[in-house]
Short mmCIF file of C-alpha atoms (C1' of nucleotides) in Angstrom, two decimals:
data_model
loop_
_atom_site.label_atom_id
_atom_site.label_comp_id
_atom_site.label_asym_id
_atom_site.label_seq_id
_atom_site.Cartn_x
_atom_site.Cartn_y
_atom_site.Cartn_z
CA MET A 23 27.44 -14.57 7.72
CA ASP A 24 28.58 -13.83 4.99
CA LYS A 25 29.66 -15.19 1.58
CA GLU A 26 31.55 -12.58 -0.53
CA ASN A 27 28.75 -9.84 -1.05
CA PRO A 28 26.65 -9.29 1.39
CA GLU A 29 23.81 -6.98 0.00
CA ILE A 30 25.37 -4.37 -1.12
CA GLY A 31 22.21 -1.90 -0.65
CA GLY A 32 20.90 -2.51 2.82
CA LYS A 33 17.65 -4.36 0.51
CA ALA A 34 18.43 -7.52 1.35
CA GLU A 35 15.17 -9.88 0.77
CA ASN A 36 15.65 -10.11 -2.66
CA ARG A 37 13.00 -12.99 -1.98
CA VAL A 38 10.27 -12.50 -4.75
CA SER A 39 7.57 -13.72 -3.36
CA SER A 40 5.64 -15.54 -5.75
CA SER A 41 2.28 -12.88 -4.99
CA ASP A 42 4.75 -11.11 -6.00
CA GLN A 43 5.61 -12.19 -8.67
CA ILE A 44 1.83 -11.31 -10.03
CA VAL A 45 1.47 -7.90 -8.86
CA ARG A 46 4.82 -7.23 -10.61
CA ASP A 47 3.47 -8.75 -13.69
CA LEU A 48 0.23 -7.36 -13.46
CA VAL A 49 1.60 -3.95 -13.40
CA ARG A 50 4.36 -4.60 -15.78
CA GLY A 51 0.59 -5.39 -17.97
CA LEU A 52 -0.95 -2.97 -17.74
CA TYR A 53 2.08 -1.06 -19.35
CA GLU A 54 1.93 -3.37 -22.42
CA GLY A 55 -1.92 -3.20 -22.44
CA ARG A 56 -2.18 -7.11 -21.39
CA TYR A 57 -3.85 -5.91 -18.27
CA VAL A 58 -6.84 -2.22 -18.59
CA ALA A 59 -8.56 -0.33 -16.96
CA GLY A 60 -11.83 -1.73 -15.70
CA GLN A 61 -11.28 -5.41 -16.59
CA ARG A 62 -12.47 -7.84 -13.70
CA LEU A 63 -9.99 -10.37 -12.36
CA ALA A 64 -10.95 -13.47 -10.83
CA GLU A 65 -9.08 -15.43 -7.68
CA PRO A 66 -9.84 -18.56 -10.27
CA ASP A 67 -8.19 -17.32 -13.34
CA LEU A 68 -5.14 -16.19 -11.84
CA MET A 69 -5.10 -19.17 -10.51
CA ARG A 70 -4.96 -20.28 -14.08
CA ARG A 71 -2.49 -17.58 -15.21
CA TYR A 72 -0.34 -17.63 -12.59
CA GLY A 73 -0.03 -22.04 -11.32
CA VAL A 74 -0.51 -20.49 -7.59
CA GLY A 75 -2.50 -21.45 -5.39
CA ARG A 76 -5.47 -19.64 -3.98
CA SER A 77 -4.00 -18.42 -0.64
CA THR A 78 -1.70 -16.69 -3.38
CA VAL A 79 -3.30 -14.70 -5.44
CA ARG A 80 -5.78 -13.52 -2.63
CA GLU A 81 -2.48 -11.95 -1.31
CA ALA A 82 -1.80 -10.38 -4.78
CA ILE A 83 -4.54 -8.57 -4.96
CA LYS A 84 -4.73 -7.04 -1.35
CA ARG A 85 -1.52 -6.25 -2.07
CA LEU A 86 -2.26 -3.75 -5.13
CA ALA A 87 -5.68 -3.10 -4.05
CA ALA A 88 -3.75 -1.82 -0.56
CA GLU A 89 -1.39 -0.03 -3.81
CA GLY A 90 -4.63 1.79 -5.65
CA VAL A 91 -3.27 -0.64 -8.54
CA ILE A 92 -7.46 -2.50 -8.55
CA THR A 93 -9.80 -1.47 -6.31
CA VAL A 94 -11.84 -4.24 -4.23
CA HIS A 95 -15.55 -4.81 -4.30
CA ALA A 96 -16.33 -6.75 -1.06
CA TYR A 97 -17.56 -10.73 -2.65
CA ARG A 98 -17.84 -8.83 -6.47
CA GLY A 99 -13.75 -9.05 -7.19
CA ALA A 100 -11.29 -6.81 -8.42
CA GLN A 101 -11.00 -5.10 -10.69
CA ILE A 102 -8.49 -2.63 -12.90
CA ARG A 103 -8.67 0.69 -10.66
CA GLN A 104 -10.04 2.68 -13.48
CA LEU A 105 -9.80 6.28 -12.44
CA SER A 106 -12.15 9.23 -13.39
CA ARG A 107 -10.99 12.49 -14.80
CA THR A 108 -11.03 14.47 -11.97
CA GLU A 109 -9.69 11.12 -9.70
CA ALA A 110 -6.72 11.50 -12.77
CA ARG A 111 -6.78 15.82 -11.91
CA ASN A 112 -5.69 15.23 -8.41
CA ILE A 113 -3.59 12.30 -8.62
CA LEU A 114 -2.51 14.77 -10.85
CA LEU A 115 -2.08 17.67 -8.64
CA ILE A 116 -0.45 15.20 -5.83
CA LEU A 117 1.97 13.87 -8.48
CA GLU A 118 2.36 17.16 -9.58
CA LEU A 119 4.03 17.96 -6.67
CA MET A 120 6.02 14.91 -5.68
CA ILE A 121 8.45 15.14 -9.08
CA GLY A 122 8.70 18.95 -8.41
CA LEU A 123 9.82 17.90 -5.45
CA ALA A 124 12.16 14.73 -6.91
CA CYS A 125 13.33 17.02 -9.10
CA ARG A 126 14.66 19.76 -7.13
CA LEU A 127 15.83 16.74 -4.60
CA ALA A 128 18.47 15.21 -7.53
CA ALA A 129 19.43 19.02 -8.65
CA ALA A 130 20.22 19.52 -5.79
CA ASN A 131 22.51 15.79 -4.84
CA ILE A 132 24.13 15.92 -9.16
CA GLY A 133 27.56 16.90 -7.47
CA LEU A 134 27.75 13.37 -5.50
CA PRO A 135 30.42 10.42 -7.41
CA GLY A 136 27.87 8.91 -9.11
CA ARG A 137 25.05 10.64 -9.65
CA ARG A 138 26.14 12.91 -13.22
CA ALA A 139 26.84 10.43 -14.69
CA HIS A 140 24.25 7.85 -14.33
CA PHE A 141 21.02 10.73 -14.24
CA ASP A 142 23.19 10.90 -17.92
CA GLN A 143 22.51 8.11 -19.10
CA ALA A 144 19.72 7.22 -18.13
CA TYR A 145 18.42 10.13 -19.73
CA GLN A 146 20.72 9.53 -22.91
CA ALA A 147 18.72 6.59 -23.42
CA LEU A 148 16.12 8.16 -23.37
CA LEU A 149 16.56 11.34 -25.98
CA ALA A 150 16.90 8.06 -28.05
CA PHE A 151 13.34 7.49 -28.53
CA ARG A 152 12.62 10.55 -29.81
CA ASN A 153 11.89 9.25 -32.88
CA GLU A 154 10.38 6.30 -32.12
CA ARG A 155 7.77 6.51 -29.44
CA ASP A 156 5.06 4.80 -27.92
CA SER A 157 6.89 1.81 -28.01
CA TYR A 158 7.07 -0.34 -24.69
CA GLU A 159 10.64 -0.02 -24.68
CA MET A 160 10.13 3.97 -24.63
CA VAL A 161 8.12 4.13 -21.69
CA ARG A 162 10.84 1.80 -19.32
CA ALA A 163 12.99 4.47 -20.66
CA ARG A 164 11.00 7.10 -19.85
CA ASN A 165 10.93 5.66 -16.13
CA ARG A 166 13.95 4.90 -15.12
CA PHE A 167 14.56 8.18 -16.46
CA TYR A 168 12.01 9.43 -14.15
CA ARG A 169 13.54 6.88 -11.29
CA ALA A 170 17.25 8.01 -11.59
CA ILE A 171 15.03 11.25 -10.89
CA THR A 172 14.17 10.18 -8.22
CA GLN A 173 16.86 7.54 -7.07
CA ILE A 174 19.89 10.14 -6.64
CA GLY A 175 17.39 12.66 -5.26
CA GLY A 176 17.71 10.52 -1.88
CA ASN A 177 14.17 10.32 -0.38
CA LYS A 178 13.48 6.77 -1.03
CA GLU A 179 10.37 7.91 0.28
CA LEU A 180 9.48 9.07 -2.78
CA ASP A 181 10.56 6.25 -4.19
CA ARG A 182 8.25 3.36 -1.94
CA ILE A 183 4.94 6.37 -2.44
CA LEU A 184 4.81 7.85 -6.65
CA PRO A 185 3.87 4.02 -7.47
CA SER A 186 1.39 4.13 -5.76
CA ILE A 187 0.26 7.17 -6.85
CA GLN A 188 -1.24 5.29 -9.99
CA VAL A 189 0.93 6.87 -12.64
CA HIS A 190 0.00 3.55 -14.36
CA LEU A 191 -2.80 3.88 -14.55
CA VAL A 192 -2.09 7.49 -15.80
CA ARG A 193 0.36 6.82 -18.04
CA THR A 194 -2.13 3.75 -19.54
CA HIS A 195 -4.67 7.01 -19.29
CA LEU A 196 -2.07 8.98 -21.74
CA LYS A 197 -1.34 6.84 -23.72
CA GLN A 198 -4.35 7.76 -26.08
CA SER A 199 -1.79 11.20 -26.75
CA THR A 200 1.43 10.65 -26.83
CA GLU A 201 3.07 14.01 -28.24
CA ASP A 202 5.36 12.95 -25.78
CA ARG A 203 7.06 15.54 -24.60
CA PHE A 204 10.55 16.21 -25.30
CA ALA A 205 10.69 19.46 -24.48
CA ASP A 206 9.67 18.84 -21.09
CA TYR A 207 12.62 15.59 -20.69
CA ARG A 208 15.38 18.43 -21.84
CA ALA A 209 14.37 21.71 -19.47
CA ILE A 210 14.54 18.85 -16.15
CA ALA A 211 17.49 17.40 -16.96
CA GLU A 212 19.12 20.67 -17.72
CA ALA A 213 18.03 22.18 -14.75
CA ILE A 214 19.01 19.39 -12.81
CA LEU A 215 22.63 18.87 -13.95
CA ALA A 216 22.94 22.44 -13.45
CA GLY A 217 22.48 22.14 -10.48
CA ASP A 218 19.61 24.62 -10.10
CA GLU A 219 17.30 23.78 -7.43
CA THR A 220 14.26 25.69 -8.01
CA GLY A 221 14.42 25.40 -11.89
CA ALA A 222 13.58 21.76 -11.53
CA GLU A 223 11.81 21.37 -9.46
CA ALA A 224 9.71 24.51 -11.51
CA ALA A 225 10.86 22.10 -14.67
CA GLY A 226 8.84 18.88 -12.66
CA ARG A 227 5.52 20.55 -11.62
CA ASP A 228 5.65 22.55 -15.89
CA HIS A 229 5.56 18.84 -16.63
CA ILE A 230 3.41 17.59 -14.71
CA ARG A 231 0.99 20.23 -15.40
CA LEU A 232 1.16 19.76 -19.15
CA THR A 233 0.80 16.29 -19.01
CA SER A 234 -2.36 16.67 -16.26
CA GLN A 235 -3.57 19.29 -19.61
CA ALA A 236 -3.54 16.73 -21.90
CA LEU A 237 -4.42 14.32 -20.06
CA GLN A 238 -8.32 16.80 -19.88
CA GLN A 239 -8.48 17.83 -23.07
CA LEU A 240 -9.00 13.23 -24.04
CA PRO A 241 -12.50 12.26 -24.42
CA ASP A 242 -15.00 10.64 -21.86
CA HIS A 243 -14.84 7.39 -23.10
CA VAL A 244 -11.40 6.72 -21.68
CA PHE A 245 -12.09 8.04 -18.08
CA ALA A 246 -14.47 6.25 -15.93
CA PRO A 247 -17.45 7.74 -15.36
CA GLU A 248 -17.77 10.71 -12.51
CA GLU A 249 -19.53 9.82 -9.52
CA GLN A 250 -21.52 11.81 -7.41
CA PRO A 251 -20.29 12.42 -3.91
CA SER A 252 -24.18 13.07 -3.34
CA ALA A 253 -23.97 15.83 -1.31
CA PHE A 254 -21.63 16.08 0.96
CA ALA A 255 -23.63 13.52 3.76
CA GLU A 256 -22.10 10.85 5.43
CA PHE A 257 -20.20 13.36 7.08
CA THR A 258 -20.34 11.39 10.85
CA SER A 259 -18.60 8.52 9.04
CA GLU A 260 -16.13 9.07 12.18
CA ASP A 261 -12.51 7.77 11.77
CA ALA A 262 -12.95 5.60 9.21
CA GLU A 263 -9.65 4.25 9.30
CA ASP A 264 -6.46 6.00 10.32
CA ALA A 265 -5.27 8.50 8.75
CA MET B 583 -32.71 -2.32 -6.48
CA ASP B 584 -32.76 -0.24 -4.07
CA LYS B 585 -34.75 -0.03 -0.29
CA GLU B 586 -34.18 3.66 0.00
CA ASN B 587 -31.35 5.50 1.06
CA PRO B 588 -28.26 3.45 -1.01
CA GLU B 589 -25.20 4.44 0.23
CA ILE B 590 -25.30 8.24 0.11
CA GLY B 591 -22.12 8.25 -0.50
CA GLY B 592 -20.12 5.95 -3.12
CA LYS B 593 -18.75 3.55 -1.42
CA ALA B 594 -20.78 0.92 -0.58
CA GLU B 595 -18.28 -1.76 0.25
CA ASN B 596 -18.77 -1.08 4.19
CA ARG B 597 -18.16 -4.78 4.66
CA VAL B 598 -15.29 -5.28 6.63
CA SER B 599 -13.16 -7.51 6.08
CA SER B 600 -11.91 -9.12 8.79
CA SER B 601 -8.26 -8.77 7.39
CA ASP B 602 -8.88 -4.56 7.89
CA GLN B 603 -10.87 -5.14 11.03
CA ILE B 604 -6.67 -6.46 11.98
CA VAL B 605 -4.90 -4.03 9.92
CA ARG B 606 -7.39 -1.00 11.77
CA ASP B 607 -6.53 -2.57 14.78
CA LEU B 608 -3.04 -2.53 14.60
CA VAL B 609 -3.09 1.29 13.13
CA ARG B 610 -5.46 2.30 16.25
CA GLY B 611 -3.52 0.05 18.83
CA LEU B 612 0.32 1.74 17.71
CA TYR B 613 -1.72 5.83 18.95
CA GLU B 614 -2.41 3.62 22.16
CA GLY B 615 0.69 2.60 22.91
CA ARG B 616 -0.17 -1.56 22.28
CA TYR B 617 1.92 -1.18 20.07
CA VAL B 618 5.48 -0.23 19.58
CA ALA B 619 7.92 0.32 16.11
CA GLY B 620 10.36 -2.22 15.85
CA GLN B 621 7.86 -4.52 17.62
CA ARG B 622 7.75 -7.88 15.45
CA LEU B 623 4.33 -9.55 14.16
CA ALA B 624 4.47 -13.45 14.44
CA GLU B 625 1.80 -15.11 12.68
CA PRO B 626 0.64 -17.58 15.01
CA ASP B 627 0.38 -14.95 17.02
CA LEU B 628 -1.87 -12.79 15.08
CA MET B 629 -4.01 -15.57 15.16
CA ARG B 630 -4.40 -16.25 18.43
CA ARG B 631 -4.93 -12.03 19.71
CA TYR B 632 -7.43 -11.52 17.18
CA GLY B 633 -8.48 -15.04 16.39
CA VAL B 634 -8.90 -15.71 13.06
CA GLY B 635 -7.16 -18.49 11.27
CA ARG B 636 -3.20 -17.77 8.91
CA SER B 637 -4.52 -16.56 5.71
CA THR B 638 -6.74 -13.03 7.34
CA VAL B 639 -3.26 -12.78 8.65
CA ARG B 640 -1.78 -13.03 5.66
CA GLU B 641 -3.92 -10.97 4.23
CA ALA B 642 -3.08 -7.92 6.37
CA ILE B 643 0.58 -8.11 6.79
CA LYS B 644 0.16 -8.29 3.21
CA ARG B 645 -1.26 -4.66 3.48
CA LEU B 646 -0.14 -3.47 6.25
CA ALA B 647 3.05 -3.83 4.34
CA ALA B 648 2.16 -2.42 1.01
CA GLU B 649 0.83 0.71 2.74
CA GLY B 650 4.25 0.98 4.82
CA VAL B 651 3.17 1.02 8.40
CA ILE B 652 5.27 -2.70 8.60
CA THR B 653 7.78 -4.73 7.12
CA VAL B 654 8.83 -8.46 6.41
CA HIS B 655 11.37 -10.13 5.82
CA ALA B 656 11.23 -13.29 3.37
CA TYR B 657 11.51 -16.21 6.08
CA ARG B 658 11.93 -13.82 8.87
CA GLY B 659 8.58 -12.34 10.00
CA ALA B 660 7.07 -9.09 10.12
CA GLN B 661 7.50 -6.26 12.41
CA ILE B 662 6.16 -2.37 12.35
CA ARG B 663 8.61 -0.46 11.33
CA GLN B 664 11.12 2.02 12.54
CA LEU B 665 12.29 4.96 10.55
CA SER B 666 15.35 6.19 10.82
CA ARG B 667 16.14 10.03 11.42
CA THR B 668 16.52 10.06 8.01
CA GLU B 669 13.71 8.10 6.74
CA ALA B 670 10.81 10.56 9.15
CA ARG B 671 12.85 13.95 7.67
CA ASN B 672 12.25 12.24 4.46
CA ILE B 673 8.26 11.58 4.93
CA LEU B 674 7.58 15.01 6.39
CA LEU B 675 9.03 16.48 3.20
CA ILE B 676 6.57 14.81 1.61
CA LEU B 677 4.23 15.82 3.43
CA GLU B 678 4.42 18.77 4.16
CA LEU B 679 3.53 19.20 0.07
CA MET B 680 0.87 17.41 0.91
CA ILE B 681 -0.43 18.97 3.74
CA GLY B 682 -0.45 22.52 1.73
CA LEU B 683 -1.79 20.81 -0.57
CA ALA B 684 -4.79 19.61 1.44
CA CYS B 685 -5.26 23.59 2.89
CA ARG B 686 -5.02 25.33 0.02
CA LEU B 687 -7.63 22.93 -1.50
CA ALA B 688 -10.02 22.63 1.99
CA ALA B 689 -9.51 26.80 1.62
CA ALA B 690 -10.62 27.31 -2.04
CA ASN B 691 -13.83 24.68 -1.40
CA ILE B 692 -14.53 25.82 2.23
CA GLY B 693 -17.71 27.67 0.83
CA LEU B 694 -19.08 25.55 -0.68
CA PRO B 695 -21.95 24.97 1.81
CA GLY B 696 -22.07 22.50 4.90
CA ARG B 697 -17.78 22.82 4.31
CA ARG B 698 -17.60 25.86 6.82
CA ALA B 699 -20.35 23.78 9.85
CA HIS B 700 -18.17 20.79 9.11
CA PHE B 701 -14.26 22.45 9.03
CA ASP B 702 -15.40 24.27 12.00
CA GLN B 703 -16.26 22.28 14.73
CA ALA B 704 -13.72 19.55 13.88
CA TYR B 705 -11.48 22.38 14.80
CA GLN B 706 -13.29 23.22 18.28
CA ALA B 707 -13.44 19.87 19.31
CA LEU B 708 -9.85 20.28 18.44
CA LEU B 709 -9.44 23.54 20.74
CA ALA B 710 -11.34 21.33 23.45
CA PHE B 711 -7.54 19.79 24.25
CA ARG B 712 -5.88 22.20 24.42
CA ASN B 713 -5.35 22.18 27.90
CA GLU B 714 -5.45 17.88 28.38
CA ARG B 715 -3.01 17.04 26.11
CA ASP B 716 -1.27 13.88 25.33
CA SER B 717 -4.38 12.07 25.56
CA TYR B 718 -5.56 9.45 23.16
CA GLU B 719 -8.45 11.85 22.51
CA MET B 720 -6.78 14.57 21.75
CA VAL B 721 -5.18 11.99 19.25
CA ARG B 722 -8.65 11.40 17.41
CA ALA B 723 -9.63 14.74 17.89
CA ARG B 724 -5.81 15.93 16.23
CA ASN B 725 -7.43 12.72 13.35
CA ARG B 726 -10.31 14.25 12.81
CA PHE B 727 -8.97 17.84 12.75
CA TYR B 728 -6.50 16.55 9.93
CA ARG B 729 -9.29 14.74 8.41
CA ALA B 730 -12.26 17.25 7.58
CA ILE B 731 -9.49 19.39 6.40
CA THR B 732 -8.71 17.09 3.80
CA GLN B 733 -11.93 15.76 2.68
CA ILE B 734 -12.74 19.32 2.39
CA GLY B 735 -10.59 20.43 -0.20
CA GLY B 736 -12.66 17.01 -1.48
CA ASN B 737 -8.91 15.06 -3.03
CA LYS B 738 -9.99 11.97 -2.59
CA GLU B 739 -6.29 10.37 -3.52
CA LEU B 740 -4.56 12.95 -1.21
CA ASP B 741 -6.85 10.85 1.46
CA ARG B 742 -5.78 7.86 0.26
CA ILE B 743 -2.03 8.40 0.30
CA LEU B 744 -2.02 10.04 3.50
CA PRO B 745 -1.82 6.88 6.08
CA SER B 746 0.18 5.42 3.27
CA ILE B 747 3.33 8.36 4.38
CA GLN B 748 2.82 6.74 8.21
CA VAL B 749 1.71 9.43 9.81
CA HIS B 750 1.51 7.46 12.11
CA LEU B 751 4.70 6.06 12.50
CA VAL B 752 6.38 9.50 12.48
CA ARG B 753 3.26 10.80 14.90
CA THR B 754 4.34 8.02 17.46
CA HIS B 755 7.88 9.27 17.13
CA LEU B 756 6.69 12.16 18.01
CA LYS B 757 4.60 11.90 20.69
CA GLN B 758 7.69 12.62 22.63
CA SER B 759 7.80 16.16 22.24
CA THR B 760 3.93 17.06 22.28
CA GLU B 761 4.29 20.21 22.52
CA ASP B 762 1.33 21.07 20.49
CA ARG B 763 1.46 22.94 18.01
CA PHE B 764 -1.79 25.31 18.65
CA ALA B 765 -1.23 27.89 17.29
CA ASP B 766 -0.84 26.23 14.26
CA TYR B 767 -3.85 24.93 13.69
CA ARG B 768 -5.15 28.16 15.07
CA ALA B 769 -3.17 29.85 11.36
CA ILE B 770 -4.74 26.59 9.51
CA ALA B 771 -7.82 26.59 10.01
CA GLU B 772 -7.93 31.15 10.76
CA ALA B 773 -6.01 30.40 6.68
CA ILE B 774 -8.70 28.34 5.55
CA LEU B 775 -12.11 29.63 6.91
CA ALA B 776 -10.67 32.97 5.58
CA GLY B 777 -10.92 30.88 1.95
CA ASP B 778 -6.77 32.52 2.01
CA GLU B 779 -5.22 29.25 -0.70
CA THR B 780 -2.11 30.48 -0.19
CA GLY B 781 -2.44 31.52 2.78
CA ALA B 782 -4.10 28.09 4.06
CA GLU B 783 -0.92 26.68 2.25
CA ALA B 784 1.92 27.96 3.96
CA ALA B 785 0.35 27.83 7.38
CA GLY B 786 0.40 23.76 6.58
CA ARG B 787 3.93 24.08 5.15
CA ASP B 788 4.63 25.91 8.08
CA HIS B 789 3.22 23.36 10.36
CA ILE B 790 5.14 20.78 9.21
CA ARG B 791 8.28 21.78 9.31
CA LEU B 792 7.94 22.76 12.17
CA THR B 793 7.32 19.58 13.34
CA SER B 794 10.16 17.79 11.31
CA GLN B 795 11.77 20.46 13.23
CA ALA B 796 10.63 19.53 16.22
CA LEU B 797 12.11 16.13 15.19
CA GLN B 798 14.27 16.44 15.01
CA GLN B 799 15.19 17.33 17.91
CA LEU B 800 14.34 14.18 18.97
CA PRO B 801 18.00 11.74 20.88
CA ASP B 802 18.90 9.39 18.37
CA HIS B 803 17.54 6.12 20.45
CA VAL B 804 13.80 7.12 19.27
CA PHE B 805 14.99 6.26 15.92
CA ALA B 806 16.23 3.37 13.96
CA PRO B 807 19.31 2.90 13.48
CA GLU B 808 21.00 4.64 10.31
CA GLU B 809 21.37 1.92 8.00
CA GLN B 810 24.78 3.19 4.65
CA PRO B 811 24.00 3.52 2.00
CA SER B 812 27.39 1.81 0.87
CA ALA B 813 28.51 3.41 -2.21
CA PHE B 814 25.11 4.19 -4.69
CA ALA B 815 25.85 1.13 -5.95
CA GLU B 816 23.41 -2.04 -6.66
CA PHE B 817 22.40 1.05 -9.88
CA THR B 818 22.15 -1.88 -12.44
CA SER B 819 18.94 -3.20 -10.19
CA GLU B 820 17.23 -2.34 -13.37
CA ASP B 821 13.15 -2.18 -12.93
CA ALA B 822 13.13 -3.29 -9.59
CA GLU B 823 8.97 -2.40 -10.29
CA ASP B 824 7.18 -0.57 -11.57
CA ALA B 825 6.86 3.42 -10.90
"C1'" DC C 161 -40.24 -8.49 -22.40
"C1'" DT C 162 -40.13 -8.33 -17.75
"C1'" DG C 163 -40.09 -9.66 -13.13
"C1'" DG C 164 -39.17 -13.95 -9.13
"C1'" DC C 165 -36.56 -17.60 -7.64
"C1'" DA C 166 -33.22 -21.33 -8.67
"C1'" DA C 167 -28.46 -22.95 -9.61
"C1'" DT C 168 -23.83 -21.79 -10.19
"C1'" DA C 169 -19.40 -19.90 -9.92
"C1'" DA C 170 -16.66 -16.48 -6.55
"C1'" DC C 171 -16.09 -14.57 -2.82
"C1'" DG C 172 -14.13 -14.78 2.81
"C1'" DT C 173 -12.27 -17.52 5.61
"C1'" DC C 174 -11.01 -21.58 7.72
"C1'" DA C 175 -7.15 -25.93 8.60
"C1'" DG C 176 -4.87 -28.58 7.71
"C1'" DA C 177 0.00 -30.36 5.41
"C1'" DC C 178 4.31 -29.85 3.66
"C1'" DG C 179 8.49 -28.06 2.30
"C1'" DT C 180 11.89 -24.48 2.82
"C1'" DT C 181 14.62 -21.19 5.76
"C1'" DT C 182 15.47 -18.85 10.22
"C1'" DT C 183 16.23 -19.56 15.04
"C1'" DT C 184 15.75 -21.63 19.41
"C1'" DG C 185 19.19 -24.64 22.01
"C1'" DA C 186 22.32 -27.95 23.38
"C1'" DT C 187 26.42 -30.48 22.35
"C1'" DT C 188 31.51 -30.59 21.95
"C1'" DG C 189 36.15 -29.17 21.34
"C1'" DA C 190 39.00 -25.56 22.08
"C1'" DT D 458 33.83 -20.47 29.88
"C1'" DC D 459 33.64 -19.46 25.62
"C1'" DA D 460 32.67 -19.58 21.01
"C1'" DA D 461 31.91 -23.10 16.56
"C1'" DT D 462 28.56 -26.86 15.37
"C1'" DC D 463 24.86 -29.27 14.97
"C1'" DA D 464 20.24 -30.86 15.14
"C1'" DA D 465 15.32 -29.23 17.01
"C1'" DA D 466 12.05 -26.78 17.11
"C1'" DA D 467 9.37 -22.47 15.34
"C1'" DA D 468 7.79 -19.24 11.99
"C1'" DC D 469 6.95 -18.72 7.01
"C1'" DG D 470 5.91 -19.39 1.83
"C1'" DT D 471 2.22 -22.41 -0.65
"C1'" DC D 472 -1.61 -25.72 -1.94
"C1'" DT D 473 -5.83 -28.34 -1.54
"C1'" DG D 474 -9.74 -29.06 0.67
"C1'" DA D 475 -14.04 -27.22 2.14
"C1'" DC D 476 -17.79 -24.61 4.04
"C1'" DG D 477 -21.34 -20.58 4.42
"C1'" DT D 478 -21.90 -16.64 2.14
"C1'" DT D 479 -22.96 -13.61 -1.56
"C1'" DA D 480 -23.60 -11.08 -6.37
"C1'" DT D 481 -24.81 -13.56 -11.07
"C1'" DT D 482 -26.12 -16.34 -14.23
"C1'" DG D 483 -30.54 -18.91 -15.96
"C1'" DC D 484 -34.36 -20.25 -16.42
"C1'" DC D 485 -39.34 -20.81 -16.28
"C1'" DA D 486 -43.78 -17.75 -15.53
"C1'" DG D 487 -46.67 -14.04 -15.92
#
DNA sequence: CTGGCAATAACGTCAGACGTTTTTGATTGA
DNA sequence: TCAATCAAAAACGTCTGACGTTATTGCCAG
């Protein structure tokens, strides 16, 4: 039942179910600017663009919707989610905690075999972009940096949850004010490399907090309009689902 | 374009797209015990059970998979996710932060009009089950209690993320050791009602931490087998998706 | 220029089909 | 008897086509 090297990691399903490819490409497209927040996604459109059937498109849409990357209005199609200022702030509030945790865990595990080398490599790769920012390659290097942190931390759930926190969308917004915080990265990296759990957590949280502040200074037009909660009404909405 | 009371809340899509109903029922079924972790979900089965077409079933599956409630292995179908001890611990590590945040925000906003009454109502409803625990109704009351907290906190993203944190699955595990922590609930409620942000956050985090400890004391057989990470290998997995 | 109505385009869902992959069950050889 | 083997059956991934429902568009009249 094995040929030679049967999936060393544990996840055996490398099959990339077509619909997953759409999901992937769309998210990547967000980074690359091929898709922008608010853009409408019509099924016939996507069918043609990706050369797949409607079922496949719909599955991709459902997945993206569940991850919060897009929103679907019944009978009106899907569109890439656009964050309001409040939503962005709320997301970053959560992200702050998650990144803090990731950094702390990374610092705690940096001593395990292989980790230090892996992290250092990702960090150096990011540093290479110190003077050539804003490129798509730089974004990827930064993503790998983050990813290295969460991987070393070893909390796979973090990896699973983080993407669904609309980091993409926040980043998209942030592209406008990209004065990338290399000082932050340095503080995080040093704390992690020093195995300083508390320091790493603080550095990670600070980083997100600064990011949030920068984002709040962006002009209104980069955000979706704030939707009035009306009056704390519809409270008897009852068990809307699970939770 | 409005008749009289056009969706006061803001979310106008009350349409419950059939596949969402499946998602909902399945999650509810987890609480009720109609579904158990590890259970396999074959498409033809679900089609018959819910009387819907395959497309619908598949969309529900995709959604549940994106939320992490189930796992899909290509060509081998889906099954309800079963947490290993480590996964459960990792999830609770994250949940601790999120609940802490939710409690803090709730304490901060308890003064806004209507909030106090709403919260108190949910709290009292929960207290009613002090002596009649373990019932499904009690679980729902507890959920409403949690939900009241996050709603008052006002961070909608928290609401969106929390379900995808497998609270259900953790709870399912915990049903075995349900010595429900009413002392915790009381501490949380009092801190929130007092508007004590720091205290509420601490109470919320303590609650989850205690829960985690209780869960760690459960015997092995309630968890999925730990899967060996093999050797920190497959590191050049590259940009596996987004993040 | 605005309101109303019909035509059109999407969406939600179902049914059936086809190639691919896994699972199952029976057959066969040790 | 038991394990390896192989063919049949069951599921899965995806596509095409269809039908009723809902939004959106564009035209027409006022």
